[in-house]
mmCIF file of C-alpha atoms in Angstrom:
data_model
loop_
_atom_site.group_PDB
_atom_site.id
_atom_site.type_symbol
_atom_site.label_atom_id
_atom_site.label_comp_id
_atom_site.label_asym_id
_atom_site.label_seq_id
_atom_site.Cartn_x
_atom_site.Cartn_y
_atom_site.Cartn_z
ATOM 1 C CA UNK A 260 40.358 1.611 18.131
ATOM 2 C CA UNK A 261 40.083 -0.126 15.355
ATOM 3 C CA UNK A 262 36.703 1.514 13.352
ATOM 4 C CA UNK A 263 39.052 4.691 14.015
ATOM 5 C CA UNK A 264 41.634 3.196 12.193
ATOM 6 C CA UNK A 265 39.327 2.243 9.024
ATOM 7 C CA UNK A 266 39.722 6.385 8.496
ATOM 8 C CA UNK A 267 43.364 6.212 8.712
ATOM 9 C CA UNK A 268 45.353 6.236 4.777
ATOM 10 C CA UNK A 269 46.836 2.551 4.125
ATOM 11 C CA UNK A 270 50.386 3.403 5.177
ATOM 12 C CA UNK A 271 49.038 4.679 8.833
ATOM 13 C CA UNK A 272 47.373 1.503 9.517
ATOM 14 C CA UNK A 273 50.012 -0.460 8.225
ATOM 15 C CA UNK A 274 52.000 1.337 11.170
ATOM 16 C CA UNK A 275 49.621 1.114 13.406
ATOM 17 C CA UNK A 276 48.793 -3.233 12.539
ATOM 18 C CA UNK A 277 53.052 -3.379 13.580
ATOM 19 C CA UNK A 278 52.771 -1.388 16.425
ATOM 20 C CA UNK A 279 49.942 -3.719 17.825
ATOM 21 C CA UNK A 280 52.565 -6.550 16.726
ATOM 22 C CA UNK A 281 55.004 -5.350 18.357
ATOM 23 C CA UNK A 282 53.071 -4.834 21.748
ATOM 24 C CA UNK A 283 51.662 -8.061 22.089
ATOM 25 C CA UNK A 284 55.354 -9.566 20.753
ATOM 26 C CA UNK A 285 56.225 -7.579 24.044
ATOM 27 C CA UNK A 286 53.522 -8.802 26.036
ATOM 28 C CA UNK A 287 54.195 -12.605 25.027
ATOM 29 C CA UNK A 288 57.944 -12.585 25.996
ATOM 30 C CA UNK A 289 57.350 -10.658 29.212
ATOM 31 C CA UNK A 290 54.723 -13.451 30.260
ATOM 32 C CA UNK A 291 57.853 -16.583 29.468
ATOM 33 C CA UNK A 292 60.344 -14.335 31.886
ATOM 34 C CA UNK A 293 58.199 -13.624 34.563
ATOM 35 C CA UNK A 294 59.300 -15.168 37.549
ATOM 36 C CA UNK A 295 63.145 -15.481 36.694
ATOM 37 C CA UNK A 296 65.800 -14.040 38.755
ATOM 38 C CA UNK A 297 68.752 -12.851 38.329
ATOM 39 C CA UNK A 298 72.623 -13.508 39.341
ATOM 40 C CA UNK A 299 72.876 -11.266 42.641
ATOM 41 C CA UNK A 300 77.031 -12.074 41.769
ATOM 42 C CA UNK A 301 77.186 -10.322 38.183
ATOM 43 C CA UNK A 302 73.942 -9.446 37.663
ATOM 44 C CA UNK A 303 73.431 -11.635 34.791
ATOM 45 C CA UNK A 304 69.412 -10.509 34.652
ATOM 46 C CA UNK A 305 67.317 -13.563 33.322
ATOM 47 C CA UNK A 306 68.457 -16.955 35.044
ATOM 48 C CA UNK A 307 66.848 -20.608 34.968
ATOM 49 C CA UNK A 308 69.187 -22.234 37.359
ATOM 50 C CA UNK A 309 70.447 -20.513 40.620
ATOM 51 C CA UNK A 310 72.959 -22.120 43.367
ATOM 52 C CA UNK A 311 71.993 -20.837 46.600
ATOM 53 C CA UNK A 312 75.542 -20.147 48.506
ATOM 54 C CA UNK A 313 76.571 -18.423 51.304
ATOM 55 C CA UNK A 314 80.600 -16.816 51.880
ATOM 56 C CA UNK A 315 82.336 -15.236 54.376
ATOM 57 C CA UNK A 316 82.499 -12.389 51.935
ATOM 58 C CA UNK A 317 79.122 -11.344 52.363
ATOM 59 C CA UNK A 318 76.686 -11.811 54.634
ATOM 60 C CA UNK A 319 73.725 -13.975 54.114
ATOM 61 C CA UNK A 320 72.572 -15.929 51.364
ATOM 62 C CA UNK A 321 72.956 -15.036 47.551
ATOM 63 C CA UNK A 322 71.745 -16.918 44.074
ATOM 64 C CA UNK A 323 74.516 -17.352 41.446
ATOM 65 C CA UNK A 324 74.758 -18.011 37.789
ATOM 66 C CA UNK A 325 76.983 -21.349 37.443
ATOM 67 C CA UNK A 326 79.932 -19.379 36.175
ATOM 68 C CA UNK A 327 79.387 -17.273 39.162
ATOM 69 C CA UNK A 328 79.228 -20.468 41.222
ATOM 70 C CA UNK A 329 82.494 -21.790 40.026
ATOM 71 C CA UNK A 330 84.115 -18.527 40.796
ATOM 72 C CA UNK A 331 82.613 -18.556 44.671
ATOM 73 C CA UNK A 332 83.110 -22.591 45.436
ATOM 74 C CA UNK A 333 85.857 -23.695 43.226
ATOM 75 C CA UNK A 334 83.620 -25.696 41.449
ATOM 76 C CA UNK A 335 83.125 -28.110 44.601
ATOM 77 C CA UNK A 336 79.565 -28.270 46.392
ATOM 78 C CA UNK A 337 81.347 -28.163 49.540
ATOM 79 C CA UNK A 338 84.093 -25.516 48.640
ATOM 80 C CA UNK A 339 87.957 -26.404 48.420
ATOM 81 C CA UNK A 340 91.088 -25.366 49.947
ATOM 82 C CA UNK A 341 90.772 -22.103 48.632
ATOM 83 C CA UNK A 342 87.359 -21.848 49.715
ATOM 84 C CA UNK A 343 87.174 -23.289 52.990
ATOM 85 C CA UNK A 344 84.492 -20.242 54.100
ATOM 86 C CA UNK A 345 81.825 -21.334 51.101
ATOM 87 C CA UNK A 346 78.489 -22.901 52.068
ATOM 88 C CA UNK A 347 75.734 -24.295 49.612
ATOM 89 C CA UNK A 348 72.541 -24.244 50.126
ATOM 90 C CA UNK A 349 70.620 -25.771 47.192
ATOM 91 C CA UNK A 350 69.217 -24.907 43.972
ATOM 92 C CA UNK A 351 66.744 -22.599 42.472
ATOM 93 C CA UNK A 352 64.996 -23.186 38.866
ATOM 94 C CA UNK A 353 62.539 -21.741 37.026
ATOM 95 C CA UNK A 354 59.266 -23.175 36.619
ATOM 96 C CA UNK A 355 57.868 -22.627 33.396
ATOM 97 C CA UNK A 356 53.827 -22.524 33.512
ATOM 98 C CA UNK A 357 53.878 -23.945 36.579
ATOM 99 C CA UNK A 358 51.252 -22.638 39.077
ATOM 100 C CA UNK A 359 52.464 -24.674 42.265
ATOM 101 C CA UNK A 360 56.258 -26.112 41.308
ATOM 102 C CA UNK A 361 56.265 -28.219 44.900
ATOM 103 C CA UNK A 362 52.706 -30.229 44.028
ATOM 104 C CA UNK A 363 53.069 -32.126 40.515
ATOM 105 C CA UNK A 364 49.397 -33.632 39.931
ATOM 106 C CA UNK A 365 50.155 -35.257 37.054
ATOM 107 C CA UNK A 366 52.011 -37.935 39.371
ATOM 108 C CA UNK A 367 50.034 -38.338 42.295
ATOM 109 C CA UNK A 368 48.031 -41.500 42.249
ATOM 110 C CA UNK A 369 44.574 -41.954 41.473
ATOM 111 C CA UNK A 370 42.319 -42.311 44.930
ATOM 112 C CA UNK A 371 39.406 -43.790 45.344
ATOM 113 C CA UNK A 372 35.992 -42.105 45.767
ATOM 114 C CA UNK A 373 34.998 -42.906 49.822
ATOM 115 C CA UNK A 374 31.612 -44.706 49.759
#
């Protein structure tokens, strides 16, 4: 605590004030990357802007990085010749701060009271 540190010399709490720097340095950044995802492709870990896609090579649905996504499609939303087996399936982003990213309240109009 901090009367504890009060008894510690000058250089000790100097350690200890950039320690608790440190930690809440720490604390701050993990709070900004919660709620990214990473590239299920190359594993790339902190992503803002996932293509869903599905492939013939694996089953199911994945998120990729865009130079993932060029890789997988060709570059083409609906695949190429050499990609005939490539599906999309939209986009992901990250939502920074946002508690409910479907419902944006800042631009739903204004109704009136009922009487």
């Amino acid at each position: 605590t901090r009367k504890d540190e009060r008894l510690l010399s000058a250089e000790d709490r100097q350690e200890v004030r950039k320690q608790r720097k440190l930690a809440a340095k720490q604390q701050k950044q993990d709070r900004q990357q919660k709620g990214r995802k990473p590239c299920e492709f190359c594993s790339k870990p902190e992503c803002e802007v996932l293509i869903r896609c599905q492939c013939k090579e694996w089953q199911g649905w994945k998120l990729v990085c865009g130079k993932c996504w060029h890789a997988v499609s060709g570059g083409v939303a609906d695949g190429d010749l050499l990609h005939r087996d490539y599906r999309y399936g939209g986009l992901w982003r990250f939502r920074k701060g946002s508690s409910d990213p479907l419902v944006d309240t800042s631009k739903l109009p204004d109704t009136p009271a009922s009487e």
